[in-house]
Amino acid sequence: MQKLKSMKIYNTLKYLVLGSGSPRRKELLSSVGLQFKVKPATCEEPPARKGQLPEDYAIEMALMKARNVASLESQATVIGADTIVARDMDILGKPHSKADAIETLKSLCGRSHKVITGCAIITEDNKEISFAVTTEVEFIDCEEAAIKAYVATGEPDDKAGSYGIQGQGAFLVKGICGSYTNVVGLPLARVIEVLIETEAVVAGNE
């Protein structure tokens, strides 16, 4: 089998900073050849306000994180992101304990939920572009023993909704409608579109 050459799909034209410590977001941006600095936001995330739409909350958190990092990186184009899982109108964050993860996963089994990533891109001249991308995810009706075994692996510990679609948690997923990378943590196609619009990146491998 012919080995594929390692070539960039996009070139980075401006100083980019990813305002997140997520290894999954870092991997997604790196996969298309982008060069960037990782500087996680340090602000506390407040809970959603009563009646606040999940999409609005995700955007608000992404803007908060991007602004936090942009205040320290004034010459950069900053990418902020926040991924949440919504069961109807209930926002499901990272589990507080293994028991919490088990109950969350049990509540998602045999039905659909939404994975929403709010994104905020702040340019070096302080222009803010924010948006949310939503993917619908359907789970199998999984037996509790399998859920407990999955939670025991530790994979759900730091993930919104208590699962990782790119890892062992894939066994729970019956199907998705929308962006796969959005469920991983970053809607890569949409982010790239905005970076091209702001002339931060350009297609090509030179």
PDB file of C-alpha atoms in Angstrom:
ATOM      1  CA  MET A   1       0.000   0.000   0.000  1.00  0.00           C
ATOM      2  CA  GLN A   2       1.335   3.414  -0.961  1.00  0.00           C
ATOM      3  CA  LYS A   3       2.175   5.589   2.021  1.00  0.00           C
ATOM      4  CA  LEU A   4       0.477   8.964   1.960  1.00  0.00           C
ATOM      5  CA  LYS A   5       2.749  11.967   2.107  1.00  0.00           C
ATOM      6  CA  SER A   6       2.489  14.175   5.164  1.00  0.00           C
ATOM      7  CA  MET A   7       1.477  17.517   3.688  1.00  0.00           C
ATOM      8  CA  LYS A   8      -0.356  20.532   4.955  1.00  0.00           C
ATOM      9  CA  ILE A   9      -3.897  21.155   3.741  1.00  0.00           C
ATOM     10  CA  TYR A  10      -3.842  24.729   5.054  1.00  0.00           C
ATOM     11  CA  ASN A  11      -1.100  27.259   5.711  1.00  0.00           C
ATOM     12  CA  THR A  12      -1.235  29.522   8.737  1.00  0.00           C
ATOM     13  CA  LEU A  13      -0.899  33.200   7.819  1.00  0.00           C
ATOM     14  CA  LYS A  14      -1.423  34.816  11.208  1.00  0.00           C
ATOM     15  CA  TYR A  15      -0.450  34.122  14.788  1.00  0.00           C
ATOM     16  CA  LEU A  16      -3.091  31.679  16.022  1.00  0.00           C
ATOM     17  CA  VAL A  17      -3.851  30.788  19.625  1.00  0.00           C
ATOM     18  CA  LEU A  18      -6.154  27.967  20.699  1.00  0.00           C
ATOM     19  CA  GLY A  19      -7.743  29.066  23.958  1.00  0.00           C
ATOM     20  CA  SER A  20      -8.317  25.516  25.145  1.00  0.00           C
ATOM     21  CA  GLY A  21      -6.297  22.762  26.731  1.00  0.00           C
ATOM     22  CA  SER A  22      -8.364  20.047  25.054  1.00  0.00           C
ATOM     23  CA  PRO A  23      -6.046  17.525  23.366  1.00  0.00           C
ATOM     24  CA  ARG A  24      -8.901  16.651  21.001  1.00  0.00           C
ATOM     25  CA  ARG A  25      -9.242  20.233  19.727  1.00  0.00           C
ATOM     26  CA  LYS A  26      -5.478  20.492  19.382  1.00  0.00           C
ATOM     27  CA  GLU A  27      -5.397  17.279  17.362  1.00  0.00           C
ATOM     28  CA  LEU A  28      -8.213  18.408  15.052  1.00  0.00           C
ATOM     29  CA  LEU A  29      -6.539  21.735  14.213  1.00  0.00           C
ATOM     30  CA  SER A  30      -3.164  20.061  13.783  1.00  0.00           C
ATOM     31  CA  SER A  31      -4.638  17.454  11.433  1.00  0.00           C
ATOM     32  CA  VAL A  32      -5.047  20.030   8.640  1.00  0.00           C
ATOM     33  CA  GLY A  33      -1.577  21.513   9.105  1.00  0.00           C
ATOM     34  CA  LEU A  34      -2.348  24.596  11.180  1.00  0.00           C
ATOM     35  CA  GLN A  35       0.367  26.053  13.377  1.00  0.00           C
ATOM     36  CA  PHE A  36      -0.827  27.562  16.639  1.00  0.00           C
ATOM     37  CA  LYS A  37      -0.050  28.144  20.285  1.00  0.00           C
ATOM     38  CA  VAL A  38      -2.110  26.471  23.012  1.00  0.00           C
ATOM     39  CA  LYS A  39      -3.093  28.788  25.856  1.00  0.00           C
ATOM     40  CA  PRO A  40      -6.046  27.519  27.903  1.00  0.00           C
ATOM     41  CA  ALA A  41      -8.498  30.057  29.292  1.00  0.00           C
ATOM     42  CA  THR A  42      -8.341  30.488  33.052  1.00  0.00           C
ATOM     43  CA  CYS A  43     -11.814  31.908  33.752  1.00  0.00           C
ATOM     44  CA  GLU A  44     -14.472  30.145  35.808  1.00  0.00           C
ATOM     45  CA  GLU A  45     -17.510  28.892  33.894  1.00  0.00           C
ATOM     46  CA  PRO A  46     -20.798  30.010  35.482  1.00  0.00           C
ATOM     47  CA  PRO A  47     -23.821  27.723  35.205  1.00  0.00           C
ATOM     48  CA  ALA A  48     -26.469  28.453  32.600  1.00  0.00           C
ATOM     49  CA  ARG A  49     -29.146  30.951  33.572  1.00  0.00           C
ATOM     50  CA  LYS A  50     -32.678  29.670  34.097  1.00  0.00           C
ATOM     51  CA  GLY A  51     -34.380  29.312  30.720  1.00  0.00           C
ATOM     52  CA  GLN A  52     -31.194  30.029  28.763  1.00  0.00           C
ATOM     53  CA  LEU A  53     -31.040  28.139  25.473  1.00  0.00           C
ATOM     54  CA  PRO A  54     -28.187  25.594  25.303  1.00  0.00           C
ATOM     55  CA  GLU A  55     -26.893  27.156  22.060  1.00  0.00           C
ATOM     56  CA  ASP A  56     -26.781  30.621  23.655  1.00  0.00           C
ATOM     57  CA  TYR A  57     -24.985  29.285  26.714  1.00  0.00           C
ATOM     58  CA  ALA A  58     -22.354  27.491  24.605  1.00  0.00           C
ATOM     59  CA  ILE A  59     -21.651  30.683  22.631  1.00  0.00           C
ATOM     60  CA  GLU A  60     -21.479  32.754  25.806  1.00  0.00           C
ATOM     61  CA  MET A  61     -18.912  30.386  27.335  1.00  0.00           C
ATOM     62  CA  ALA A  62     -16.839  30.311  24.136  1.00  0.00           C
ATOM     63  CA  LEU A  63     -16.775  34.118  23.997  1.00  0.00           C
ATOM     64  CA  MET A  64     -15.823  34.323  27.658  1.00  0.00           C
ATOM     65  CA  LYS A  65     -12.897  31.957  27.118  1.00  0.00           C
ATOM     66  CA  ALA A  66     -11.735  33.628  23.909  1.00  0.00           C
ATOM     67  CA  ARG A  67     -11.855  37.090  25.497  1.00  0.00           C
ATOM     68  CA  ASN A  68      -9.919  35.821  28.505  1.00  0.00           C
ATOM     69  CA  VAL A  69      -7.094  34.580  26.279  1.00  0.00           C
ATOM     70  CA  ALA A  70      -7.261  37.526  23.837  1.00  0.00           C
ATOM     71  CA  SER A  71      -6.657  39.925  26.728  1.00  0.00           C
ATOM     72  CA  LEU A  72      -3.248  38.279  27.140  1.00  0.00           C
ATOM     73  CA  GLU A  73      -2.525  37.674  23.436  1.00  0.00           C
ATOM     74  CA  SER A  74      -3.365  41.006  21.806  1.00  0.00           C
ATOM     75  CA  GLN A  75      -1.527  40.247  18.551  1.00  0.00           C
ATOM     76  CA  ALA A  76      -3.198  36.895  17.994  1.00  0.00           C
ATOM     77  CA  THR A  77      -6.272  35.452  16.371  1.00  0.00           C
ATOM     78  CA  VAL A  78      -7.787  33.490  19.255  1.00  0.00           C
ATOM     79  CA  ILE A  79     -10.051  30.463  18.982  1.00  0.00           C
ATOM     80  CA  GLY A  80     -12.336  29.741  21.928  1.00  0.00           C
ATOM     81  CA  ALA A  81     -14.727  26.807  22.189  1.00  0.00           C
ATOM     82  CA  ASP A  82     -17.138  25.216  24.619  1.00  0.00           C
ATOM     83  CA  THR A  83     -18.887  21.898  24.012  1.00  0.00           C
ATOM     84  CA  ILE A  84     -22.030  20.906  25.884  1.00  0.00           C
ATOM     85  CA  VAL A  85     -24.516  18.068  25.708  1.00  0.00           C
ATOM     86  CA  ALA A  86     -28.220  18.880  25.867  1.00  0.00           C
ATOM     87  CA  ARG A  87     -30.925  16.390  26.748  1.00  0.00           C
ATOM     88  CA  ASP A  88     -33.963  18.354  25.639  1.00  0.00           C
ATOM     89  CA  MET A  89     -33.363  21.654  27.489  1.00  0.00           C
ATOM     90  CA  ASP A  90     -31.158  20.156  30.206  1.00  0.00           C
ATOM     91  CA  ILE A  91     -27.470  20.992  29.824  1.00  0.00           C
ATOM     92  CA  LEU A  92     -25.236  18.086  30.793  1.00  0.00           C
ATOM     93  CA  GLY A  93     -21.704  19.035  31.722  1.00  0.00           C
ATOM     94  CA  LYS A  94     -18.792  16.913  32.839  1.00  0.00           C
ATOM     95  CA  PRO A  95     -19.717  14.307  35.478  1.00  0.00           C
ATOM     96  CA  HIS A  96     -19.086  15.108  39.132  1.00  0.00           C
ATOM     97  CA  SER A  97     -18.501  11.453  39.966  1.00  0.00           C
ATOM     98  CA  LYS A  98     -18.645   7.993  38.448  1.00  0.00           C
ATOM     99  CA  ALA A  99     -22.165   7.564  39.823  1.00  0.00           C
ATOM    100  CA  ASP A 100     -23.148  10.807  38.083  1.00  0.00           C
ATOM    101  CA  ALA A 101     -21.635   9.564  34.810  1.00  0.00           C
ATOM    102  CA  ILE A 102     -23.599   6.313  35.058  1.00  0.00           C
ATOM    103  CA  GLU A 103     -26.887   8.129  35.644  1.00  0.00           C
ATOM    104  CA  THR A 104     -26.185  10.562  32.787  1.00  0.00           C
ATOM    105  CA  LEU A 105     -25.477   7.767  30.327  1.00  0.00           C
ATOM    106  CA  LYS A 106     -28.536   5.800  31.453  1.00  0.00           C
ATOM    107  CA  SER A 107     -30.670   8.884  30.786  1.00  0.00           C
ATOM    108  CA  LEU A 108     -29.276   9.176  27.236  1.00  0.00           C
ATOM    109  CA  CYS A 109     -29.673   5.542  26.221  1.00  0.00           C
ATOM    110  CA  GLY A 110     -32.335   4.628  23.683  1.00  0.00           C
ATOM    111  CA  ARG A 111     -32.904   8.224  22.625  1.00  0.00           C
ATOM    112  CA  SER A 112     -31.358  11.220  20.893  1.00  0.00           C
ATOM    113  CA  HIS A 113     -29.566  14.197  22.384  1.00  0.00           C
ATOM    114  CA  LYS A 114     -27.742  17.224  21.036  1.00  0.00           C
ATOM    115  CA  VAL A 115     -24.039  18.015  21.169  1.00  0.00           C
ATOM    116  CA  ILE A 116     -23.498  21.748  20.825  1.00  0.00           C
ATOM    117  CA  THR A 117     -20.158  23.494  20.430  1.00  0.00           C
ATOM    118  CA  GLY A 118     -20.068  27.230  20.820  1.00  0.00           C
ATOM    119  CA  CYS A 119     -17.117  28.825  19.036  1.00  0.00           C
ATOM    120  CA  ALA A 120     -15.664  32.314  19.251  1.00  0.00           C
ATOM    121  CA  ILE A 121     -12.877  33.669  17.083  1.00  0.00           C
ATOM    122  CA  ILE A 122     -11.342  37.008  18.012  1.00  0.00           C
ATOM    123  CA  THR A 123      -9.009  38.575  15.463  1.00  0.00           C
ATOM    124  CA  GLU A 124      -5.922  40.658  16.176  1.00  0.00           C
ATOM    125  CA  ASP A 125      -8.001  43.808  15.576  1.00  0.00           C
ATOM    126  CA  ASN A 126     -10.623  42.671  18.127  1.00  0.00           C
ATOM    127  CA  LYS A 127     -13.299  41.572  15.671  1.00  0.00           C
ATOM    128  CA  GLU A 128     -15.443  38.894  17.282  1.00  0.00           C
ATOM    129  CA  ILE A 129     -17.130  36.097  15.318  1.00  0.00           C
ATOM    130  CA  SER A 130     -19.224  33.623  17.293  1.00  0.00           C
ATOM    131  CA  PHE A 131     -21.500  30.751  16.374  1.00  0.00           C
ATOM    132  CA  ALA A 132     -22.802  27.394  17.569  1.00  0.00           C
ATOM    133  CA  VAL A 133     -22.869  24.100  15.694  1.00  0.00           C
ATOM    134  CA  THR A 134     -25.305  21.367  16.730  1.00  0.00           C
ATOM    135  CA  THR A 135     -25.085  17.643  16.041  1.00  0.00           C
ATOM    136  CA  GLU A 136     -27.835  15.189  16.930  1.00  0.00           C
ATOM    137  CA  VAL A 137     -26.580  11.933  18.438  1.00  0.00           C
ATOM    138  CA  GLU A 138     -28.658   8.788  18.962  1.00  0.00           C
ATOM    139  CA  PHE A 139     -27.647   6.189  21.549  1.00  0.00           C
ATOM    140  CA  ILE A 140     -28.422   2.492  21.586  1.00  0.00           C
ATOM    141  CA  ASP A 141     -30.546   1.171  24.447  1.00  0.00           C
ATOM    142  CA  CYS A 142     -27.545  -0.056  26.379  1.00  0.00           C
ATOM    143  CA  GLU A 143     -27.615  -2.408  29.357  1.00  0.00           C
ATOM    144  CA  GLU A 144     -26.474  -0.978  32.673  1.00  0.00           C
ATOM    145  CA  ALA A 145     -23.624  -3.480  33.088  1.00  0.00           C
ATOM    146  CA  ALA A 146     -21.957  -2.154  29.912  1.00  0.00           C
ATOM    147  CA  ILE A 147     -22.439   1.442  31.041  1.00  0.00           C
ATOM    148  CA  LYS A 148     -20.794   0.700  34.402  1.00  0.00           C
ATOM    149  CA  ALA A 149     -17.905  -1.079  32.694  1.00  0.00           C
ATOM    150  CA  TYR A 150     -17.408   1.910  30.377  1.00  0.00           C
ATOM    151  CA  VAL A 151     -17.468   4.419  33.232  1.00  0.00           C
ATOM    152  CA  ALA A 152     -14.902   2.294  35.088  1.00  0.00           C
ATOM    153  CA  THR A 153     -12.421   2.892  32.232  1.00  0.00           C
ATOM    154  CA  GLY A 154     -12.212   6.544  33.280  1.00  0.00           C
ATOM    155  CA  GLU A 155     -12.827   7.851  29.771  1.00  0.00           C
ATOM    156  CA  PRO A 156     -16.057   9.716  30.691  1.00  0.00           C
ATOM    157  CA  ASP A 157     -14.454  11.604  33.595  1.00  0.00           C
ATOM    158  CA  ASP A 158     -13.600  14.835  31.753  1.00  0.00           C
ATOM    159  CA  LYS A 159     -16.179  14.790  28.974  1.00  0.00           C
ATOM    160  CA  ALA A 160     -19.447  16.657  28.607  1.00  0.00           C
ATOM    161  CA  GLY A 161     -22.260  14.135  28.553  1.00  0.00           C
ATOM    162  CA  SER A 162     -19.943  11.531  30.099  1.00  0.00           C
ATOM    163  CA  TYR A 163     -18.744   9.917  26.872  1.00  0.00           C
ATOM    164  CA  GLY A 164     -16.177  10.278  24.105  1.00  0.00           C
ATOM    165  CA  ILE A 165     -17.349   9.403  20.596  1.00  0.00           C
ATOM    166  CA  GLN A 166     -13.745   9.177  19.381  1.00  0.00           C
ATOM    167  CA  GLY A 167     -12.863   6.617  22.038  1.00  0.00           C
ATOM    168  CA  GLN A 168     -14.484   3.579  23.635  1.00  0.00           C
ATOM    169  CA  GLY A 169     -17.710   5.545  23.964  1.00  0.00           C
ATOM    170  CA  ALA A 170     -18.331   4.977  20.260  1.00  0.00           C
ATOM    171  CA  PHE A 171     -20.092   1.715  21.148  1.00  0.00           C
ATOM    172  CA  LEU A 172     -23.000   3.740  22.550  1.00  0.00           C
ATOM    173  CA  VAL A 173     -23.612   5.686  19.352  1.00  0.00           C
ATOM    174  CA  LYS A 174     -26.273   4.314  17.013  1.00  0.00           C
ATOM    175  CA  GLY A 175     -25.995   7.257  14.625  1.00  0.00           C
ATOM    176  CA  ILE A 176     -25.361  10.963  14.242  1.00  0.00           C
ATOM    177  CA  CYS A 177     -26.839  13.746  12.161  1.00  0.00           C
ATOM    178  CA  GLY A 178     -24.415  16.600  11.586  1.00  0.00           C
ATOM    179  CA  SER A 179     -20.721  17.241  12.140  1.00  0.00           C
ATOM    180  CA  TYR A 180     -18.718  14.376  13.647  1.00  0.00           C
ATOM    181  CA  THR A 181     -15.810  16.622  14.692  1.00  0.00           C
ATOM    182  CA  ASN A 182     -18.326  18.793  16.524  1.00  0.00           C
ATOM    183  CA  VAL A 183     -19.087  15.846  18.812  1.00  0.00           C
ATOM    184  CA  VAL A 184     -15.352  15.354  19.342  1.00  0.00           C
ATOM    185  CA  GLY A 185     -15.109  18.987  20.489  1.00  0.00           C
ATOM    186  CA  LEU A 186     -14.655  21.339  17.528  1.00  0.00           C
ATOM    187  CA  PRO A 187     -16.680  21.805  14.318  1.00  0.00           C
ATOM    188  CA  LEU A 188     -13.543  21.804  12.195  1.00  0.00           C
ATOM    189  CA  ALA A 189     -15.120  22.642   8.828  1.00  0.00           C
ATOM    190  CA  ARG A 190     -16.930  25.721  10.153  1.00  0.00           C
ATOM    191  CA  VAL A 191     -13.893  26.926  12.117  1.00  0.00           C
ATOM    192  CA  ILE A 192     -11.712  26.640   9.011  1.00  0.00           C
ATOM    193  CA  GLU A 193     -14.292  28.600   7.003  1.00  0.00           C
ATOM    194  CA  VAL A 194     -14.113  31.474   9.481  1.00  0.00           C
ATOM    195  CA  LEU A 195     -10.311  31.397   9.628  1.00  0.00           C
ATOM    196  CA  ILE A 196     -10.236  31.649   5.822  1.00  0.00           C
ATOM    197  CA  GLU A 197     -12.738  34.540   5.912  1.00  0.00           C
ATOM    198  CA  THR A 198     -10.531  36.408   8.387  1.00  0.00           C
ATOM    199  CA  GLU A 199      -7.453  35.631   6.258  1.00  0.00           C
ATOM    200  CA  ALA A 200      -5.806  33.773   9.088  1.00  0.00           C
ATOM    201  CA  VAL A 201      -5.259  30.647   7.007  1.00  0.00           C
ATOM    202  CA  VAL A 202      -5.120  29.781   3.312  1.00  0.00           C
ATOM    203  CA  ALA A 203      -5.431  26.503   1.438  1.00  0.00           C
ATOM    204  CA  GLY A 204      -2.223  24.970   0.119  1.00  0.00           C
ATOM    205  CA  ASN A 205       0.786  22.958   1.225  1.00  0.00           C
ATOM    206  CA  GLU A 206       3.634  25.302   0.393  1.00  0.00           C
TER     207      GLU A 206
END
